[in-house]
Amino acid sequence: PQLDWPAEGAPAARLLSAEDDPRVRLVAALARDAVDFLSGPEREQLRACHAPRCVRYFIKSHGRQEWCRPSCGNRARVARHYERTRGAATGEGPPRREP
């Protein structure tokens, strides 16, 4: 790595690579960013999506966020509704409230 510290501006680190292949340089940059992220304070915000069958992870941006995308949130709510209504129809779930 090389630290560039211009007279005006913020310092920045960059990697110097003897490799000319841009694909190798891209993978190296991605690996460096992953290491920086996983070793930094932001790693505490990394969460697994709570939606059924979703294998994605996301950065939690606010306190109530549970899903990586809105469609995952919808899938989770639909699955909960299905379990409630199916259980109530067979007598296994919680009783349905009467209006």
PDB file of N, CA and C in Angstrom:
ATOM      1  N   PRO A   1       0.823  -1.198   0.000  1.00  0.00           N
ATOM      2  CA  PRO A   1       0.000   0.000   0.000  1.00  0.00           C
ATOM      3  C   PRO A   1       0.860   1.252   0.000  1.00  0.00           C
ATOM      4  N   GLN A   2       0.280   2.301  -0.542  1.00  0.00           N
ATOM      5  CA  GLN A   2       0.966   3.590  -0.563  1.00  0.00           C
ATOM      6  C   GLN A   2       0.012   4.637  -0.021  1.00  0.00           C
ATOM      7  N   LEU A   3       0.523   5.513   0.824  1.00  0.00           N
ATOM      8  CA  LEU A   3      -0.278   6.589   1.385  1.00  0.00           C
ATOM      9  C   LEU A   3      -0.013   7.849   0.585  1.00  0.00           C
ATOM     10  N   ASP A   4      -1.056   8.389  -0.030  1.00  0.00           N
ATOM     11  CA  ASP A   4      -0.961   9.666  -0.735  1.00  0.00           C
ATOM     12  C   ASP A   4      -1.540  10.735   0.176  1.00  0.00           C
ATOM     13  N   TRP A   5      -0.742  11.750   0.481  1.00  0.00           N
ATOM     14  CA  TRP A   5      -1.192  12.810   1.374  1.00  0.00           C
ATOM     15  C   TRP A   5      -0.928  14.148   0.685  1.00  0.00           C
ATOM     16  N   PRO A   6      -1.904  14.599  -0.095  1.00  0.00           N
ATOM     17  CA  PRO A   6      -1.703  15.856  -0.819  1.00  0.00           C
ATOM     18  C   PRO A   6      -1.686  17.047   0.136  1.00  0.00           C
ATOM     19  N   ALA A   7      -1.078  18.144  -0.300  1.00  0.00           N
ATOM     20  CA  ALA A   7      -1.005  19.344   0.539  1.00  0.00           C
ATOM     21  C   ALA A   7      -2.400  19.850   0.882  1.00  0.00           C
ATOM     22  N   GLU A   8      -3.304  19.757  -0.064  1.00  0.00           N
ATOM     23  CA  GLU A   8      -4.687  20.162   0.174  1.00  0.00           C
ATOM     24  C   GLU A   8      -5.574  18.942  -0.035  1.00  0.00           C
ATOM     25  N   GLY A   9      -6.170  18.480   1.023  1.00  0.00           N
ATOM     26  CA  GLY A   9      -7.055  17.330   0.901  1.00  0.00           C
ATOM     27  C   GLY A   9      -6.749  16.277   1.940  1.00  0.00           C
ATOM     28  N   ALA A  10      -7.562  15.262   1.903  1.00  0.00           N
ATOM     29  CA  ALA A  10      -7.442  14.179   2.883  1.00  0.00           C
ATOM     30  C   ALA A  10      -6.464  13.119   2.386  1.00  0.00           C
ATOM     31  N   PRO A  11      -5.800  12.452   3.307  1.00  0.00           N
ATOM     32  CA  PRO A  11      -4.912  11.366   2.901  1.00  0.00           C
ATOM     33  C   PRO A  11      -5.714  10.182   2.373  1.00  0.00           C
ATOM     34  N   ALA A  12      -5.111   9.439   1.484  1.00  0.00           N
ATOM     35  CA  ALA A  12      -5.768   8.262   0.914  1.00  0.00           C
ATOM     36  C   ALA A  12      -4.735   7.167   0.711  1.00  0.00           C
ATOM     37  N   ALA A  13      -5.128   5.954   1.021  1.00  0.00           N
ATOM     38  CA  ALA A  13      -4.251   4.804   0.798  1.00  0.00           C
ATOM     39  C   ALA A  13      -4.624   4.168  -0.530  1.00  0.00           C
ATOM     40  N   ARG A  14      -3.641   3.705  -1.244  1.00  0.00           N
ATOM     41  CA  ARG A  14      -3.920   2.969  -2.477  1.00  0.00           C
ATOM     42  C   ARG A  14      -2.925   1.829  -2.601  1.00  0.00           C
ATOM     43  N   LEU A  15      -3.369   0.814  -3.288  1.00  0.00           N
ATOM     44  CA  LEU A  15      -2.519  -0.355  -3.487  1.00  0.00           C
ATOM     45  C   LEU A  15      -1.766  -0.229  -4.793  1.00  0.00           C
ATOM     46  N   LEU A  16      -0.525  -0.541  -4.748  1.00  0.00           N
ATOM     47  CA  LEU A  16       0.273  -0.611  -5.958  1.00  0.00           C
ATOM     48  C   LEU A  16       0.475  -2.080  -6.278  1.00  0.00           C
ATOM     49  N   SER A  17       0.200  -2.422  -7.500  1.00  0.00           N
ATOM     50  CA  SER A  17       0.299  -3.824  -7.880  1.00  0.00           C
ATOM     51  C   SER A  17       1.248  -3.968  -9.057  1.00  0.00           C
ATOM     52  N   ALA A  18       2.050  -4.991  -8.998  1.00  0.00           N
ATOM     53  CA  ALA A  18       2.925  -5.296 -10.117  1.00  0.00           C
ATOM     54  C   ALA A  18       2.141  -6.017 -11.212  1.00  0.00           C
ATOM     55  N   GLU A  19       0.930  -6.417 -10.898  1.00  0.00           N
ATOM     56  CA  GLU A  19       0.083  -7.155 -11.831  1.00  0.00           C
ATOM     57  C   GLU A  19      -0.568  -6.184 -12.813  1.00  0.00           C
ATOM     58  N   ASP A  20      -0.473  -6.497 -14.101  1.00  0.00           N
ATOM     59  CA  ASP A  20      -1.068  -5.639 -15.122  1.00  0.00           C
ATOM     60  C   ASP A  20      -2.497  -6.043 -15.465  1.00  0.00           C
ATOM     61  N   ASP A  21      -2.903  -7.238 -15.098  1.00  0.00           N
ATOM     62  CA  ASP A  21      -4.239  -7.730 -15.434  1.00  0.00           C
ATOM     63  C   ASP A  21      -5.283  -6.969 -14.612  1.00  0.00           C
ATOM     64  N   PRO A  22      -6.193  -6.246 -15.261  1.00  0.00           N
ATOM     65  CA  PRO A  22      -7.183  -5.469 -14.510  1.00  0.00           C
ATOM     66  C   PRO A  22      -8.117  -6.340 -13.668  1.00  0.00           C
ATOM     67  N   ARG A  23      -8.330  -7.583 -14.073  1.00  0.00           N
ATOM     68  CA  ARG A  23      -9.189  -8.474 -13.279  1.00  0.00           C
ATOM     69  C   ARG A  23      -8.533  -8.814 -11.948  1.00  0.00           C
ATOM     70  N   VAL A  24      -7.251  -9.056 -11.964  1.00  0.00           N
ATOM     71  CA  VAL A  24      -6.521  -9.356 -10.730  1.00  0.00           C
ATOM     72  C   VAL A  24      -6.522  -8.129  -9.823  1.00  0.00           C
ATOM     73  N   ARG A  25      -6.336  -6.963 -10.406  1.00  0.00           N
ATOM     74  CA  ARG A  25      -6.352  -5.735  -9.610  1.00  0.00           C
ATOM     75  C   ARG A  25      -7.735  -5.478  -9.017  1.00  0.00           C
ATOM     76  N   LEU A  26      -8.794  -5.791  -9.771  1.00  0.00           N
ATOM     77  CA  LEU A  26     -10.158  -5.622  -9.264  1.00  0.00           C
ATOM     78  C   LEU A  26     -10.416  -6.551  -8.083  1.00  0.00           C
ATOM     79  N   VAL A  27     -10.034  -7.810  -8.216  1.00  0.00           N
ATOM     80  CA  VAL A  27     -10.234  -8.770  -7.123  1.00  0.00           C
ATOM     81  C   VAL A  27      -9.431  -8.346  -5.894  1.00  0.00           C
ATOM     82  N   ALA A  28      -8.228  -7.850  -6.105  1.00  0.00           N
ATOM     83  CA  ALA A  28      -7.407  -7.387  -4.978  1.00  0.00           C
ATOM     84  C   ALA A  28      -8.065  -6.198  -4.278  1.00  0.00           C
ATOM     85  N   ALA A  29      -8.625  -5.277  -5.048  1.00  0.00           N
ATOM     86  CA  ALA A  29      -9.298  -4.116  -4.449  1.00  0.00           C
ATOM     87  C   ALA A  29     -10.543  -4.551  -3.680  1.00  0.00           C
ATOM     88  N   LEU A  30     -11.307  -5.490  -4.231  1.00  0.00           N
ATOM     89  CA  LEU A  30     -12.493  -5.997  -3.529  1.00  0.00           C
ATOM     90  C   LEU A  30     -12.101  -6.702  -2.234  1.00  0.00           C
ATOM     91  N   ALA A  31     -11.038  -7.482  -2.289  1.00  0.00           N
ATOM     92  CA  ALA A  31     -10.578  -8.187  -1.089  1.00  0.00           C
ATOM     93  C   ALA A  31     -10.125  -7.188  -0.020  1.00  0.00           C
ATOM     94  N   ARG A  32      -9.436  -6.150  -0.437  1.00  0.00           N
ATOM     95  CA  ARG A  32      -8.984  -5.132   0.528  1.00  0.00           C
ATOM     96  C   ARG A  32     -10.180  -4.432   1.167  1.00  0.00           C
ATOM     97  N   ASP A  33     -11.181  -4.079   0.362  1.00  0.00           N
ATOM     98  CA  ASP A  33     -12.375  -3.430   0.917  1.00  0.00           C
ATOM     99  C   ASP A  33     -13.118  -4.357   1.872  1.00  0.00           C
ATOM    100  N   ALA A  34     -13.182  -5.639   1.542  1.00  0.00           N
ATOM    101  CA  ALA A  34     -13.850  -6.599   2.429  1.00  0.00           C
ATOM    102  C   ALA A  34     -13.112  -6.707   3.761  1.00  0.00           C
ATOM    103  N   VAL A  35     -11.799  -6.766   3.712  1.00  0.00           N
ATOM    104  CA  VAL A  35     -11.007  -6.833   4.946  1.00  0.00           C
ATOM    105  C   VAL A  35     -11.192  -5.560   5.762  1.00  0.00           C
ATOM    106  N   ASP A  36     -11.167  -4.402   5.098  1.00  0.00           N
ATOM    107  CA  ASP A  36     -11.375  -3.133   5.810  1.00  0.00           C
ATOM    108  C   ASP A  36     -12.748  -3.102   6.469  1.00  0.00           C
ATOM    109  N   PHE A  37     -13.776  -3.563   5.750  1.00  0.00           N
ATOM    110  CA  PHE A  37     -15.132  -3.556   6.300  1.00  0.00           C
ATOM    111  C   PHE A  37     -15.248  -4.510   7.483  1.00  0.00           C
ATOM    112  N   LEU A  38     -14.780  -5.737   7.307  1.00  0.00           N
ATOM    113  CA  LEU A  38     -14.942  -6.752   8.351  1.00  0.00           C
ATOM    114  C   LEU A  38     -14.073  -6.495   9.580  1.00  0.00           C
ATOM    115  N   SER A  39     -13.051  -5.681   9.436  1.00  0.00           N
ATOM    116  CA  SER A  39     -12.208  -5.377  10.592  1.00  0.00           C
ATOM    117  C   SER A  39     -12.530  -4.014  11.193  1.00  0.00           C
ATOM    118  N   GLY A  40     -13.495  -3.314  10.621  1.00  0.00           N
ATOM    119  CA  GLY A  40     -13.848  -1.987  11.114  1.00  0.00           C
ATOM    120  C   GLY A  40     -15.116  -1.988  11.952  1.00  0.00           C
ATOM    121  N   PRO A  41     -15.493  -0.831  12.452  1.00  0.00           N
ATOM    122  CA  PRO A  41     -16.669  -0.728  13.325  1.00  0.00           C
ATOM    123  C   PRO A  41     -17.993  -0.975  12.606  1.00  0.00           C
ATOM    124  N   GLU A  42     -18.039  -0.802  11.285  1.00  0.00           N
ATOM    125  CA  GLU A  42     -19.288  -1.009  10.544  1.00  0.00           C
ATOM    126  C   GLU A  42     -19.730  -2.467  10.529  1.00  0.00           C
ATOM    127  N   ARG A  43     -18.826  -3.383  10.836  1.00  0.00           N
ATOM    128  CA  ARG A  43     -19.184  -4.807  10.809  1.00  0.00           C
ATOM    129  C   ARG A  43     -20.311  -5.122  11.786  1.00  0.00           C
ATOM    130  N   GLU A  44     -20.479  -4.291  12.812  1.00  0.00           N
ATOM    131  CA  GLU A  44     -21.547  -4.501  13.796  1.00  0.00           C
ATOM    132  C   GLU A  44     -22.926  -4.327  13.173  1.00  0.00           C
ATOM    133  N   GLN A  45     -23.003  -3.663  12.025  1.00  0.00           N
ATOM    134  CA  GLN A  45     -24.284  -3.429  11.359  1.00  0.00           C
ATOM    135  C   GLN A  45     -24.614  -4.501  10.318  1.00  0.00           C
ATOM    136  N   LEU A  46     -23.744  -5.470  10.115  1.00  0.00           N
ATOM    137  CA  LEU A  46     -23.981  -6.531   9.142  1.00  0.00           C
ATOM    138  C   LEU A  46     -25.010  -7.505   9.693  1.00  0.00           C
ATOM    139  N   ARG A  47     -26.073  -7.753   8.935  1.00  0.00           N
ATOM    140  CA  ARG A  47     -27.160  -8.628   9.371  1.00  0.00           C
ATOM    141  C   ARG A  47     -27.542  -9.599   8.266  1.00  0.00           C
ATOM    142  N   ALA A  48     -28.048 -10.752   8.665  1.00  0.00           N
ATOM    143  CA  ALA A  48     -28.629 -11.707   7.721  1.00  0.00           C
ATOM    144  C   ALA A  48     -30.093 -11.341   7.528  1.00  0.00           C
ATOM    145  N   CYS A  49     -30.576 -11.457   6.314  1.00  0.00           N
ATOM    146  CA  CYS A  49     -31.975 -11.163   6.015  1.00  0.00           C
ATOM    147  C   CYS A  49     -32.858 -12.199   6.703  1.00  0.00           C
ATOM    148  N   HIS A  50     -33.974 -11.742   7.294  1.00  0.00           N
ATOM    149  CA  HIS A  50     -34.884 -12.630   8.022  1.00  0.00           C
ATOM    150  C   HIS A  50     -35.945 -13.265   7.140  1.00  0.00           C
ATOM    151  N   ALA A  51     -35.961 -12.964   5.858  1.00  0.00           N
ATOM    152  CA  ALA A  51     -36.993 -13.504   4.969  1.00  0.00           C
ATOM    153  C   ALA A  51     -36.760 -14.994   4.720  1.00  0.00           C
ATOM    154  N   PRO A  52     -37.850 -15.756   4.553  1.00  0.00           N
ATOM    155  CA  PRO A  52     -37.713 -17.187   4.252  1.00  0.00           C
ATOM    156  C   PRO A  52     -36.924 -17.392   2.956  1.00  0.00           C
ATOM    157  N   ARG A  53     -36.003 -18.299   2.969  1.00  0.00           N
ATOM    158  CA  ARG A  53     -35.201 -18.709   1.818  1.00  0.00           C
ATOM    159  C   ARG A  53     -34.245 -17.642   1.280  1.00  0.00           C
ATOM    160  N   CYS A  54     -34.110 -16.508   1.946  1.00  0.00           N
ATOM    161  CA  CYS A  54     -33.158 -15.488   1.488  1.00  0.00           C
ATOM    162  C   CYS A  54     -31.802 -15.758   2.143  1.00  0.00           C
ATOM    163  N   VAL A  55     -30.758 -15.707   1.353  1.00  0.00           N
ATOM    164  CA  VAL A  55     -29.411 -15.972   1.860  1.00  0.00           C
ATOM    165  C   VAL A  55     -28.545 -14.706   1.857  1.00  0.00           C
ATOM    166  N   ARG A  56     -29.163 -13.563   1.628  1.00  0.00           N
ATOM    167  CA  ARG A  56     -28.402 -12.315   1.540  1.00  0.00           C
ATOM    168  C   ARG A  56     -28.113 -11.723   2.922  1.00  0.00           C
ATOM    169  N   TYR A  57     -27.088 -10.877   2.929  1.00  0.00           N
ATOM    170  CA  TYR A  57     -26.741 -10.075   4.098  1.00  0.00           C
ATOM    171  C   TYR A  57     -26.881  -8.615   3.704  1.00  0.00           C
ATOM    172  N   PHE A  58     -27.068  -7.753   4.680  1.00  0.00           N
ATOM    173  CA  PHE A  58     -27.213  -6.336   4.398  1.00  0.00           C
ATOM    174  C   PHE A  58     -26.634  -5.530   5.546  1.00  0.00           C
ATOM    175  N   ILE A  59     -26.423  -4.246   5.286  1.00  0.00           N
ATOM    176  CA  ILE A  59     -25.959  -3.317   6.306  1.00  0.00           C
ATOM    177  C   ILE A  59     -27.197  -2.661   6.898  1.00  0.00           C
ATOM    178  N   LYS A  60     -27.420  -2.867   8.173  1.00  0.00           N
ATOM    179  CA  LYS A  60     -28.606  -2.334   8.841  1.00  0.00           C
ATOM    180  C   LYS A  60     -28.474  -0.820   8.951  1.00  0.00           C
ATOM    181  N   SER A  61     -29.390  -0.106   8.283  1.00  0.00           N
ATOM    182  CA  SER A  61     -29.284   1.349   8.248  1.00  0.00           C
ATOM    183  C   SER A  61     -30.193   2.047   9.254  1.00  0.00           C
ATOM    184  N   HIS A  62     -31.164   1.331   9.815  1.00  0.00           N
ATOM    185  CA  HIS A  62     -31.989   1.896  10.880  1.00  0.00           C
ATOM    186  C   HIS A  62     -32.467   0.785  11.801  1.00  0.00           C
ATOM    187  N   GLY A  63     -32.960   1.157  12.959  1.00  0.00           N
ATOM    188  CA  GLY A  63     -33.248   0.206  14.027  1.00  0.00           C
ATOM    189  C   GLY A  63     -34.252  -0.882  13.723  1.00  0.00           C
ATOM    190  N   ARG A  64     -35.227  -0.627  12.854  1.00  0.00           N
ATOM    191  CA  ARG A  64     -36.280  -1.613  12.622  1.00  0.00           C
ATOM    192  C   ARG A  64     -36.059  -2.450  11.366  1.00  0.00           C
ATOM    193  N   GLN A  65     -34.977  -2.249  10.675  1.00  0.00           N
ATOM    194  CA  GLN A  65     -34.730  -2.966   9.425  1.00  0.00           C
ATOM    195  C   GLN A  65     -34.454  -4.441   9.694  1.00  0.00           C
ATOM    196  N   GLU A  66     -35.202  -5.322   9.027  1.00  0.00           N
ATOM    197  CA  GLU A  66     -35.038  -6.762   9.195  1.00  0.00           C
ATOM    198  C   GLU A  66     -34.711  -7.482   7.897  1.00  0.00           C
ATOM    199  N   TRP A  67     -34.923  -6.816   6.754  1.00  0.00           N
ATOM    200  CA  TRP A  67     -34.795  -7.485   5.466  1.00  0.00           C
ATOM    201  C   TRP A  67     -33.843  -6.728   4.553  1.00  0.00           C
ATOM    202  N   CYS A  68     -33.271  -7.449   3.611  1.00  0.00           N
ATOM    203  CA  CYS A  68     -32.315  -6.834   2.691  1.00  0.00           C
ATOM    204  C   CYS A  68     -33.011  -5.984   1.631  1.00  0.00           C
ATOM    205  N   ARG A  69     -34.248  -6.346   1.271  1.00  0.00           N
ATOM    206  CA  ARG A  69     -35.002  -5.621   0.242  1.00  0.00           C
ATOM    207  C   ARG A  69     -36.474  -5.588   0.630  1.00  0.00           C
ATOM    208  N   PRO A  70     -37.237  -4.654   0.092  1.00  0.00           N
ATOM    209  CA  PRO A  70     -38.676  -4.628   0.379  1.00  0.00           C
ATOM    210  C   PRO A  70     -39.388  -5.913  -0.042  1.00  0.00           C
ATOM    211  N   SER A  71     -38.960  -6.525  -1.131  1.00  0.00           N
ATOM    212  CA  SER A  71     -39.613  -7.767  -1.570  1.00  0.00           C
ATOM    213  C   SER A  71     -39.396  -8.892  -0.558  1.00  0.00           C
ATOM    214  N   CYS A  72     -38.274  -8.889   0.131  1.00  0.00           N
ATOM    215  CA  CYS A  72     -38.048  -9.892   1.178  1.00  0.00           C
ATOM    216  C   CYS A  72     -38.970  -9.639   2.362  1.00  0.00           C
ATOM    217  N   GLY A  73     -39.193  -8.379   2.695  1.00  0.00           N
ATOM    218  CA  GLY A  73     -40.126  -8.050   3.766  1.00  0.00           C
ATOM    219  C   GLY A  73     -41.528  -8.507   3.419  1.00  0.00           C
ATOM    220  N   ASN A  74     -41.930  -8.309   2.170  1.00  0.00           N
ATOM    221  CA  ASN A  74     -43.251  -8.750   1.738  1.00  0.00           C
ATOM    222  C   ASN A  74     -43.359 -10.269   1.816  1.00  0.00           C
ATOM    223  N   ARG A  75     -42.331 -10.977   1.381  1.00  0.00           N
ATOM    224  CA  ARG A  75     -42.347 -12.444   1.425  1.00  0.00           C
ATOM    225  C   ARG A  75     -42.471 -12.942   2.865  1.00  0.00           C
ATOM    226  N   ALA A  76     -41.788 -12.290   3.791  1.00  0.00           N
ATOM    227  CA  ALA A  76     -41.859 -12.687   5.203  1.00  0.00           C
ATOM    228  C   ALA A  76     -43.258 -12.438   5.766  1.00  0.00           C
ATOM    229  N   ARG A  77     -43.848 -11.293   5.424  1.00  0.00           N
ATOM    230  CA  ARG A  77     -45.203 -11.004   5.916  1.00  0.00           C
ATOM    231  C   ARG A  77     -46.227 -11.965   5.331  1.00  0.00           C
ATOM    232  N   VAL A  78     -46.100 -12.299   4.061  1.00  0.00           N
ATOM    233  CA  VAL A  78     -47.015 -13.258   3.423  1.00  0.00           C
ATOM    234  C   VAL A  78     -46.873 -14.626   4.083  1.00  0.00           C
ATOM    235  N   ALA A  79     -45.657 -15.055   4.372  1.00  0.00           N
ATOM    236  CA  ALA A  79     -45.445 -16.355   5.022  1.00  0.00           C
ATOM    237  C   ALA A  79     -46.066 -16.373   6.416  1.00  0.00           C
ATOM    238  N   ARG A  80     -45.917 -15.281   7.162  1.00  0.00           N
ATOM    239  CA  ARG A  80     -46.543 -15.204   8.491  1.00  0.00           C
ATOM    240  C   ARG A  80     -48.060 -15.263   8.391  1.00  0.00           C
ATOM    241  N   HIS A  81     -48.621 -14.548   7.432  1.00  0.00           N
ATOM    242  CA  HIS A  81     -50.074 -14.547   7.249  1.00  0.00           C
ATOM    243  C   HIS A  81     -50.559 -15.949   6.871  1.00  0.00           C
ATOM    244  N   TYR A  82     -49.832 -16.607   5.985  1.00  0.00           N
ATOM    245  CA  TYR A  82     -50.206 -17.958   5.567  1.00  0.00           C
ATOM    246  C   TYR A  82     -50.204 -18.906   6.766  1.00  0.00           C
ATOM    247  N   GLU A  83     -49.181 -18.823   7.598  1.00  0.00           N
ATOM    248  CA  GLU A  83     -49.109 -19.694   8.777  1.00  0.00           C
ATOM    249  C   GLU A  83     -50.253 -19.413   9.748  1.00  0.00           C
ATOM    250  N   ARG A  84     -50.587 -18.147   9.926  1.00  0.00           N
ATOM    251  CA  ARG A  84     -51.704 -17.802  10.821  1.00  0.00           C
ATOM    252  C   ARG A  84     -53.026 -18.330  10.286  1.00  0.00           C
ATOM    253  N   THR A  85     -53.305 -18.088   9.027  1.00  0.00           N
ATOM    254  CA  THR A  85     -54.603 -18.488   8.473  1.00  0.00           C
ATOM    255  C   THR A  85     -54.691 -19.994   8.294  1.00  0.00           C
ATOM    256  N   ARG A  86     -53.619 -20.640   7.922  1.00  0.00           N
ATOM    257  CA  ARG A  86     -53.631 -22.100   7.773  1.00  0.00           C
ATOM    258  C   ARG A  86     -53.799 -22.757   9.132  1.00  0.00           C
ATOM    259  N   GLY A  87     -53.092 -22.244  10.141  1.00  0.00           N
ATOM    260  CA  GLY A  87     -53.197 -22.797  11.490  1.00  0.00           C
ATOM    261  C   GLY A  87     -54.582 -22.590  12.072  1.00  0.00           C
ATOM    262  N   ALA A  88     -55.179 -21.434  11.811  1.00  0.00           N
ATOM    263  CA  ALA A  88     -56.520 -21.164  12.336  1.00  0.00           C
ATOM    264  C   ALA A  88     -57.551 -22.057  11.657  1.00  0.00           C
ATOM    265  N   ALA A  89     -57.361 -22.354  10.372  1.00  0.00           N
ATOM    266  CA  ALA A  89     -58.313 -23.195   9.643  1.00  0.00           C
ATOM    267  C   ALA A  89     -58.258 -24.640  10.130  1.00  0.00           C
ATOM    268  N   THR A  90     -57.101 -25.109  10.552  1.00  0.00           N
ATOM    269  CA  THR A  90     -56.965 -26.491  11.021  1.00  0.00           C
ATOM    270  C   THR A  90     -57.091 -26.593  12.533  1.00  0.00           C
ATOM    271  N   GLY A  91     -57.225 -25.463  13.199  1.00  0.00           N
ATOM    272  CA  GLY A  91     -57.348 -25.459  14.655  1.00  0.00           C
ATOM    273  C   GLY A  91     -56.025 -25.541  15.380  1.00  0.00           C
ATOM    274  N   GLU A  92     -54.906 -25.429  14.659  1.00  0.00           N
ATOM    275  CA  GLU A  92     -53.583 -25.550  15.274  1.00  0.00           C
ATOM    276  C   GLU A  92     -53.021 -24.217  15.733  1.00  0.00           C
ATOM    277  N   GLY A  93     -53.403 -23.156  15.076  1.00  0.00           N
ATOM    278  CA  GLY A  93     -52.805 -21.857  15.371  1.00  0.00           C
ATOM    279  C   GLY A  93     -53.599 -21.097  16.409  1.00  0.00           C
ATOM    280  N   PRO A  94     -53.216 -19.868  16.647  1.00  0.00           N
ATOM    281  CA  PRO A  94     -53.957 -19.041  17.600  1.00  0.00           C
ATOM    282  C   PRO A  94     -55.349 -18.752  17.054  1.00  0.00           C
ATOM    283  N   PRO A  95     -56.324 -18.588  17.914  1.00  0.00           N
ATOM    284  CA  PRO A  95     -57.679 -18.324  17.438  1.00  0.00           C
ATOM    285  C   PRO A  95     -57.755 -16.967  16.759  1.00  0.00           C
ATOM    286  N   ARG A  96     -58.611 -16.901  15.760  1.00  0.00           N
ATOM    287  CA  ARG A  96     -58.801 -15.637  15.054  1.00  0.00           C
ATOM    288  C   ARG A  96     -59.688 -14.733  15.884  1.00  0.00           C
ATOM    289  N   ARG A  97     -59.383 -13.461  15.859  1.00  0.00           N
ATOM    290  CA  ARG A  97     -60.188 -12.489  16.604  1.00  0.00           C
ATOM    291  C   ARG A  97     -61.442 -12.158  15.812  1.00  0.00           C
ATOM    292  N   GLU A  98     -62.533 -12.073  16.501  1.00  0.00           N
ATOM    293  CA  GLU A  98     -63.798 -11.672  15.881  1.00  0.00           C
ATOM    294  C   GLU A  98     -63.904 -10.158  15.943  1.00  0.00           C
ATOM    295  N   PRO A  99     -64.461  -9.527  14.905  1.00  0.00           N
ATOM    296  CA  PRO A  99     -64.579  -8.055  14.912  1.00  0.00           C
ATOM    297  C   PRO A  99     -65.599  -7.558  15.901  1.00  0.00           C
TER     298      PRO A  99
END
